[in-house]
Coordinates of C-alpha atoms in Angstrom, one line a residue:
M1 CA 65.3 132.6 28.8
S2 CA 66.1 129.2 30.3
M3 CA 68.4 127.0 28.3
L4 CA 67.5 123.4 27.2
K5 CA 69.5 120.5 28.4
G6 CA 72.6 119.9 26.3
T7 CA 72.7 123.3 24.8
N8 CA 75.6 125.7 25.2
V9 CA 76.4 129.4 25.0
P10 CA 79.8 131.2 24.6
V11 CA 81.2 132.9 27.7
S12 CA 83.3 135.9 26.8
A13 CA 83.6 137.3 30.3
Q14 CA 87.0 137.0 32.0
A15 CA 85.3 136.2 35.4
V16 CA 81.8 135.0 36.2
R17 CA 79.6 134.6 39.2
V18 CA 77.6 131.4 39.3
E19 CA 74.4 131.6 41.3
L20 CA 72.6 128.5 42.4
G21 CA 69.0 129.5 43.4
W22 CA 65.8 128.0 44.7
R23 CA 62.7 129.0 46.7
P24 CA 63.1 128.2 50.4
G25 CA 60.1 127.3 52.6
P26 CA 58.8 124.7 55.1
G27 CA 59.9 121.2 54.2
V28 CA 62.4 122.5 51.6
P29 CA 65.9 121.0 52.2
D30 CA 68.9 123.2 52.2
V31 CA 70.9 123.3 49.0
D32 CA 74.7 123.7 48.5
A33 CA 76.7 124.6 45.4
S34 CA 80.0 123.0 44.5
A35 CA 82.5 122.9 41.7
L36 CA 84.9 120.3 40.4
L37 CA 87.9 121.2 38.2
L38 CA 88.5 118.4 35.8
A39 CA 91.4 117.2 33.6
S40 CA 90.6 114.3 31.3
G41 CA 87.2 113.8 33.0
K42 CA 88.5 113.5 36.6
V43 CA 90.0 115.7 39.3
R44 CA 93.8 115.6 39.6
T45 CA 93.6 115.6 43.4
D46 CA 91.0 116.2 46.1
A47 CA 92.1 119.9 46.1
D48 CA 90.2 120.3 42.8
F49 CA 86.9 120.1 44.6
V50 CA 85.5 123.4 45.8
F51 CA 82.6 123.4 48.3
Y52 CA 81.5 124.6 51.7
N53 CA 84.3 122.7 53.6
Q54 CA 87.0 123.6 51.0
P55 CA 85.9 127.0 49.8
Q56 CA 88.8 128.1 47.6
H57 CA 90.9 126.4 44.9
A58 CA 94.7 126.7 45.4
S59 CA 94.9 128.6 42.0
G60 CA 92.5 131.2 43.2
A61 CA 90.4 130.5 40.1
V62 CA 87.3 129.1 41.9
R63 CA 85.8 130.2 45.2
H64 CA 82.7 129.2 47.2
E65 CA 81.3 132.6 48.3
G66 CA 78.4 131.5 50.5
K67 CA 74.6 132.0 50.8
T68 CA 72.1 134.7 51.0
T69 CA 68.4 134.0 51.9
T70 CA 65.3 136.1 51.7
S71 CA 61.7 135.1 52.4
D72 CA 61.2 134.0 48.8
T73 CA 64.7 133.3 47.4
A74 CA 67.8 131.5 48.5
T75 CA 71.1 131.7 46.6
D76 CA 74.5 129.9 47.0
T77 CA 77.2 131.4 44.9
L78 CA 80.5 130.4 43.3
S79 CA 82.9 132.8 41.6
V80 CA 85.1 131.6 38.7
D81 CA 88.0 133.6 37.4
L82 CA 88.3 132.0 34.0
A83 CA 91.6 133.8 33.3
Q84 CA 93.2 132.0 36.3
V85 CA 92.0 128.5 35.5
E86 CA 95.1 126.4 35.0
P87 CA 95.8 125.2 31.4
A88 CA 95.4 121.5 32.4
I89 CA 91.8 122.1 33.5
E90 CA 89.4 121.4 30.7
R91 CA 86.0 121.7 32.5
V92 CA 84.6 123.2 35.7
V93 CA 81.6 121.2 36.7
L94 CA 78.9 123.1 38.6
A95 CA 76.9 121.0 41.0
A96 CA 74.2 121.1 43.7
S97 CA 73.5 118.8 46.6
A98 CA 70.4 118.7 48.8
D99 CA 70.9 118.5 52.6
G100 CA 68.1 116.6 54.4
G101 CA 65.8 115.8 51.4
T102 CA 65.6 115.4 47.6
F103 CA 65.5 117.8 44.8
G104 CA 61.9 116.9 44.1
Q105 CA 61.2 118.9 47.3
V106 CA 63.2 122.0 46.1
P107 CA 61.0 124.4 44.0
G108 CA 62.5 126.8 41.5
L109 CA 66.0 125.2 41.3
R110 CA 68.1 127.1 38.8
I111 CA 71.6 128.1 37.9
R112 CA 72.6 131.5 36.5
V113 CA 76.0 132.5 35.1
L114 CA 76.6 136.2 35.4
D115 CA 79.4 138.5 34.2
A116 CA 81.3 139.3 37.4
A117 CA 82.2 142.8 36.2
D118 CA 78.6 144.1 35.6
G119 CA 76.2 141.4 36.7
T120 CA 74.9 140.8 33.1
E121 CA 73.2 137.4 32.8
I122 CA 75.2 135.2 30.4
A123 CA 73.3 131.9 30.8
R124 CA 70.4 130.4 32.9
F125 CA 69.2 126.9 33.3
D126 CA 66.1 125.9 35.2
S127 CA 65.7 122.3 36.5
Q128 CA 62.1 121.2 36.2
D129 CA 62.1 117.4 36.3
A130 CA 63.8 116.5 39.6
T131 CA 62.3 113.7 41.7
V132 CA 64.3 111.6 44.1
E133 CA 67.8 113.0 43.3
T134 CA 69.9 114.3 46.1
A135 CA 72.7 115.8 43.9
F136 CA 72.6 117.5 40.6
L137 CA 75.1 118.3 37.9
L138 CA 73.4 121.5 36.7
G139 CA 76.0 122.8 34.2
E140 CA 79.6 123.1 33.3
L141 CA 82.1 125.7 32.0
Y142 CA 84.4 124.1 29.4
R143 CA 87.1 125.1 27.0
R144 CA 86.6 124.8 23.2
Q145 CA 89.3 126.0 20.9
G146 CA 90.8 128.4 23.4
A147 CA 87.4 129.9 24.4
W148 CA 85.0 129.2 27.2
K149 CA 81.5 128.0 27.0
F150 CA 78.7 127.1 29.4
R151 CA 76.6 123.9 28.8
A152 CA 73.3 123.1 30.6
V153 CA 73.5 119.5 31.9
G154 CA 70.7 118.6 34.4
Q155 CA 72.0 115.2 35.4
G156 CA 70.8 113.9 38.7
Y157 CA 72.4 111.6 41.3
G158 CA 70.6 109.5 43.9
S159 CA 73.7 109.0 46.0
G160 CA 74.1 112.6 47.1
L161 CA 77.2 114.8 47.1
E162 CA 79.3 111.8 48.1
G163 CA 78.2 109.8 45.0
L164 CA 78.8 112.8 42.7
A165 CA 82.2 113.5 44.2
T166 CA 83.5 110.0 44.1
D167 CA 82.3 109.6 40.5
F168 CA 84.8 112.3 39.5
G169 CA 87.7 110.8 41.5
I170 CA 87.3 112.5 45.0
S171 CA 88.3 110.4 48.0
V172 CA 85.6 111.0 50.7
D173 CA 86.2 110.6 54.4
D174 CA 84.2 107.5 55.5
A175 CA 85.0 107.8 59.2
Q176 CA 81.3 108.1 60.0
R177 CA 80.3 105.0 58.1
P178 CA 79.8 101.8 60.1
A179 CA 82.8 99.7 60.2
P180 CA 82.6 96.5 58.1
Q181 CA 81.9 93.3 60.0
T182 CA 84.7 90.8 60.1
P183 CA 84.7 87.1 61.3
A184 CA 85.8 86.4 64.8
A185 CA 89.5 85.6 65.1
A186 CA 90.4 81.9 65.4
P187 CA 91.7 80.7 68.8
A188 CA 95.4 81.4 69.2
A189 CA 97.7 78.5 68.7
P190 CA 99.6 77.3 71.8
P191 CA 103.0 78.9 72.1
A192 CA 105.9 77.1 70.6
P193 CA 108.6 75.7 72.9
P194 CA 111.5 78.0 73.5
A195 CA 114.4 77.5 71.1
A196 CA 117.8 76.3 72.3
P197 CA 120.1 79.2 73.1
S198 CA 122.4 80.2 70.3
P199 CA 126.2 80.4 70.7
P200 CA 127.6 83.8 71.6
P201 CA 128.5 85.9 68.6
A202 CA 132.0 86.5 67.5
T203 CA 133.6 89.8 68.7
T204 CA 134.6 91.0 65.3
Y205 CA 133.5 94.5 64.4
S206 CA 130.9 95.1 61.7
A207 CA 129.5 98.4 60.4
P208 CA 126.0 99.3 61.6
A209 CA 123.2 98.5 59.1
P210 CA 122.1 101.5 57.0
P211 CA 118.7 102.9 58.0
P212 CA 115.8 101.6 56.0
P213 CA 114.7 103.9 53.1
A214 CA 112.0 106.4 53.8
G215 CA 108.6 105.2 52.8
P216 CA 106.3 107.2 50.5
P217 CA 104.7 110.3 52.0
A218 CA 101.4 109.7 53.7
P219 CA 98.4 110.3 51.4
P220 CA 96.4 113.5 52.0
A221 CA 93.4 113.2 54.2
P222 CA 90.2 112.5 52.4
V223 CA 87.6 115.2 51.9
R224 CA 85.0 115.7 54.7
L225 CA 81.5 116.4 53.4
S226 CA 79.9 116.9 56.8
K227 CA 78.7 120.3 57.8
V228 CA 76.7 121.8 60.7
T229 CA 73.7 124.1 60.5
L230 CA 72.8 125.6 63.9
T231 CA 69.1 126.2 64.7
K232 CA 67.1 127.3 67.7
E233 CA 66.6 123.6 68.6
A234 CA 70.3 122.7 68.1
P235 CA 72.2 126.0 68.8
A236 CA 75.7 124.8 69.7
V237 CA 78.5 122.7 68.3
S238 CA 82.0 121.6 69.4
L239 CA 84.7 122.5 66.9
T240 CA 86.8 119.7 68.3
K241 CA 84.1 117.1 67.4
Q242 CA 84.0 118.6 63.9
G243 CA 87.8 118.4 63.4
G244 CA 88.3 122.2 63.6
T245 CA 91.1 122.3 66.1
S246 CA 94.0 124.0 64.3
G247 CA 94.8 126.5 61.5
S248 CA 92.5 129.4 61.0
M249 CA 88.7 129.9 61.1
R250 CA 87.0 132.4 58.8
V251 CA 83.8 134.0 60.1
N252 CA 81.7 135.4 57.2
L253 CA 78.6 137.6 57.3
N254 CA 76.6 138.0 54.1
W255 CA 73.4 140.0 54.0
E256 CA 70.8 141.1 51.5
T257 CA 67.9 143.6 51.8
R258 CA 64.8 143.7 49.7
Q259 CA 62.4 146.5 48.8
Q260 CA 58.9 146.2 50.4
Q261 CA 56.4 148.4 52.0
P262 CA 57.2 149.3 55.6
K263 CA 54.8 148.0 58.3
G264 CA 54.4 148.0 62.0
W265 CA 57.1 149.8 63.9
A266 CA 59.2 150.1 60.7
A267 CA 56.4 152.3 59.2
K268 CA 56.7 154.5 62.2
L269 CA 60.3 154.9 61.5
G270 CA 59.5 155.8 57.9
K271 CA 62.3 153.6 56.7
A272 CA 62.0 151.0 53.9
V273 CA 65.3 149.4 53.2
A274 CA 66.0 148.8 49.5
M275 CA 68.2 146.2 47.9
N276 CA 71.9 147.3 48.3
S277 CA 70.7 150.7 49.3
G278 CA 74.0 151.6 51.0
I279 CA 73.5 150.0 54.4
D280 CA 76.9 149.6 56.1
L281 CA 77.1 146.8 58.6
D282 CA 80.2 146.2 60.7
L283 CA 81.2 142.7 61.8
C284 CA 82.8 142.9 65.2
A285 CA 84.2 140.7 68.0
L286 CA 84.4 141.2 71.7
Y287 CA 87.2 139.0 73.1
E288 CA 88.5 137.9 76.5
L289 CA 91.8 136.1 76.7
T290 CA 92.8 133.5 79.3
D291 CA 95.2 136.0 80.9
G292 CA 92.3 138.4 81.6
R293 CA 92.8 140.9 78.8
K294 CA 89.7 142.1 77.0
G295 CA 89.0 144.2 73.9
V296 CA 87.2 144.6 70.7
V297 CA 88.0 143.9 67.0
Q298 CA 86.1 146.3 64.7
A299 CA 86.6 148.7 61.8
L300 CA 85.6 151.6 64.1
G301 CA 88.8 153.1 65.4
N302 CA 90.8 150.9 63.0
A303 CA 90.9 148.1 65.7
F304 CA 91.4 145.4 63.1
G305 CA 93.3 143.0 65.5
S306 CA 96.0 140.5 64.6
L307 CA 96.4 136.8 63.9
S308 CA 100.0 136.5 65.0
R309 CA 99.7 138.3 68.3
P310 CA 96.9 138.9 70.9
P311 CA 94.0 138.9 70.4
Y312 CA 94.7 136.3 67.6
I313 CA 91.6 137.7 65.7
H314 CA 91.8 139.8 62.6
L315 CA 89.1 141.7 60.7
D316 CA 89.8 141.4 57.0
G317 CA 88.2 144.7 55.9
D318 CA 85.1 146.8 55.8
D319 CA 82.6 145.7 53.2
R320 CA 79.6 148.1 52.5
T321 CA 77.5 146.0 50.2
G322 CA 77.0 142.6 51.9
S323 CA 77.3 141.0 48.5
V324 CA 78.1 137.3 48.3
S325 CA 81.4 138.1 46.6
A326 CA 82.7 139.7 49.8
G327 CA 80.6 140.4 52.9
E328 CA 82.2 141.0 56.2
N329 CA 85.0 138.6 57.2
L330 CA 87.1 138.1 60.3
T331 CA 89.6 135.3 61.0
I332 CA 90.4 133.5 64.3
N333 CA 93.8 131.8 64.8
L334 CA 92.8 128.3 66.2
D335 CA 96.4 127.5 66.8
Q336 CA 96.2 129.9 69.7
K337 CA 92.8 128.6 71.0
N338 CA 94.3 128.0 74.5
S339 CA 94.9 131.7 74.8
I340 CA 91.2 132.5 74.1
R341 CA 88.6 132.3 76.9
R342 CA 85.6 133.6 74.9
V343 CA 84.7 135.6 71.8
L344 CA 81.4 137.2 71.0
I345 CA 80.8 137.8 67.3
F346 CA 78.3 140.7 66.7
V347 CA 77.2 143.1 64.0
T348 CA 76.2 146.7 64.2
I349 CA 74.6 149.1 61.7
Y350 CA 77.1 151.9 61.1
E351 CA 75.0 153.9 58.6
G352 CA 72.3 153.5 55.9
A353 CA 69.5 152.2 58.1
K354 CA 67.9 152.8 61.5
S355 CA 67.3 149.1 62.1
F356 CA 67.7 145.5 60.9
A357 CA 64.2 145.5 59.4
D358 CA 64.0 143.5 56.1
L359 CA 67.6 142.4 56.5
H360 CA 68.3 138.7 55.6
A361 CA 71.7 137.5 56.7
T362 CA 73.7 134.3 56.9
V363 CA 76.6 133.6 59.2
T364 CA 79.3 131.0 58.2
L365 CA 82.2 129.8 60.4
Q366 CA 84.6 127.9 58.2
P367 CA 87.5 126.2 60.0
Q368 CA 90.6 125.5 57.9
H369 CA 90.2 121.8 59.0
G370 CA 86.8 120.4 59.8
A371 CA 83.2 121.0 59.0
A372 CA 81.7 124.4 58.2
V373 CA 79.2 125.8 60.7
D374 CA 76.4 128.1 59.4
F375 CA 73.1 129.6 60.5
S376 CA 70.7 132.2 59.3
L377 CA 69.4 135.2 61.4
D378 CA 65.8 135.3 62.5
E379 CA 63.6 138.1 61.2
C380 CA 64.1 141.2 63.2
T381 CA 60.9 142.4 64.9
V382 CA 62.3 145.1 67.1
P383 CA 64.0 148.4 66.3
S384 CA 67.5 147.0 66.7
T385 CA 70.9 148.4 65.5
V386 CA 73.1 145.6 67.0
C387 CA 72.8 141.8 66.8
A388 CA 74.8 139.2 68.7
L389 CA 75.6 136.5 66.2
A390 CA 77.6 133.8 67.9
L391 CA 79.4 133.2 71.2
I392 CA 82.6 131.1 71.1
T393 CA 83.8 129.7 74.5
N394 CA 86.8 127.7 75.5
D395 CA 85.6 124.6 77.4
A396 CA 88.7 122.9 78.7
G397 CA 90.5 123.5 75.4
D398 CA 87.5 122.8 73.2
L399 CA 86.0 125.8 71.4
V400 CA 82.2 125.6 71.5
V401 CA 80.2 127.7 69.0
Q402 CA 76.8 128.9 70.3
R403 CA 74.3 130.4 67.9
E404 CA 72.9 133.6 69.5
A405 CA 71.0 135.5 66.6
R406 CA 69.9 138.0 69.3
Y407 CA 68.7 141.5 68.3
L408 CA 69.4 144.1 70.9
V409 CA 67.8 147.6 71.2
P410 CA 70.2 150.3 72.7
D411 CA 68.8 152.7 75.2
R412 CA 68.9 156.4 74.1
G413 CA 72.4 157.7 74.0
V414 CA 74.0 154.2 74.5
S415 CA 76.2 152.9 71.7
P416 CA 75.6 149.5 70.1
Q417 CA 79.0 148.3 71.4
R418 CA 78.2 149.3 74.9
T419 CA 74.7 147.6 74.6
V420 CA 76.2 144.2 73.6
D421 CA 78.9 144.6 76.3
Q422 CA 76.2 145.1 78.9
A423 CA 74.1 142.2 77.6
Y424 CA 77.0 139.7 77.9
G425 CA 78.8 141.1 80.9
W426 CA 82.1 142.0 79.3
G427 CA 82.7 145.0 81.6
M428 CA 84.7 147.3 79.3
N429 CA 85.0 151.1 79.2
W430 CA 83.9 152.7 75.9
T431 CA 84.7 156.1 74.3
P432 CA 83.4 157.6 71.0
G433 CA 85.2 156.5 67.8
R434 CA 85.0 156.8 64.0
K435 CA 86.4 155.0 61.0

């Protein structure tokens, strides 16, 4: 049952999953979840803001997990480990922002708080009165006499995520705003006549002046709210232009399957994929370095790679659920970008399904510095077991991300890895492997 505005419920779980949900469709703007950790009503620093460009709090208590999308439901998820929330934090504000529209255009907007241990719903609030708002404070987790509670709020903002963030003390990067107009400078005054030469100084010794005291440390860079969503019409982006030139970049694949009656070629396969039915997808990367070396990073054969040595790509693990709390992740060391010529991110079905039918997946590339890049996969209409996700190429030192979202159909007896190799001309030799 949906809560009323202003009401609250106790939260006894040690950790919760917060799901921001809505119904996607034509003309519906994208929606993003965020969290602000507050002490005395404000953030202590910009690091207390968790969102798509800053996905984890330093304490580890709050994480932005990412999105999943089906034909009728979209979800953006935050995880909150209440046991790890620092004692100084009194409230964790749970917010939403609309990208490219208003919340009056977003049907079915809701927030759910679930017990992270077993998925039990603790609280739910459905927003039903949105109009021109572009950001919403949907709810908050707060401490009361040593225990946690959730309150349904439903307060809208017409100034977007920026207005909501600055209201709680976040300093937002305004580099993309137009510079203020200033009056033209007055004409320069004529130079003064040269002064008379001074007498030569005495030759007595004096100790050198002490160096000036060090100034205060430079303030941290303001938060960047910009993000990039790749589409068929705009499939590529420069990481340099988005500020993603150093540190690490996490590549995340989340997926969800849904139960439905098979149709078309899927019916011929006799395979209907059910929600979390044990499908095991493997996120992989073909790489080519500037010195000519080529290889693959994948769970198969335990070829997990390395961040500190070639290929400077590391697969974090092997997730078999696709859940928004994990998914498949690999990391690229952008500090070594000059050693990388190209990287092809792809995904294969290892077991649990014969194709990508009824699979809904979202890919997110999150540089440590700079805007997040994300895109959704198109619906699969061919009997494919391998999908090329994104191609990253080094263009004179600038890494360019190209959305591929290309389903491939292996020939009989040809592995998915060899299929994607042949499609992109990598030219490697392949042997059978297992994990």
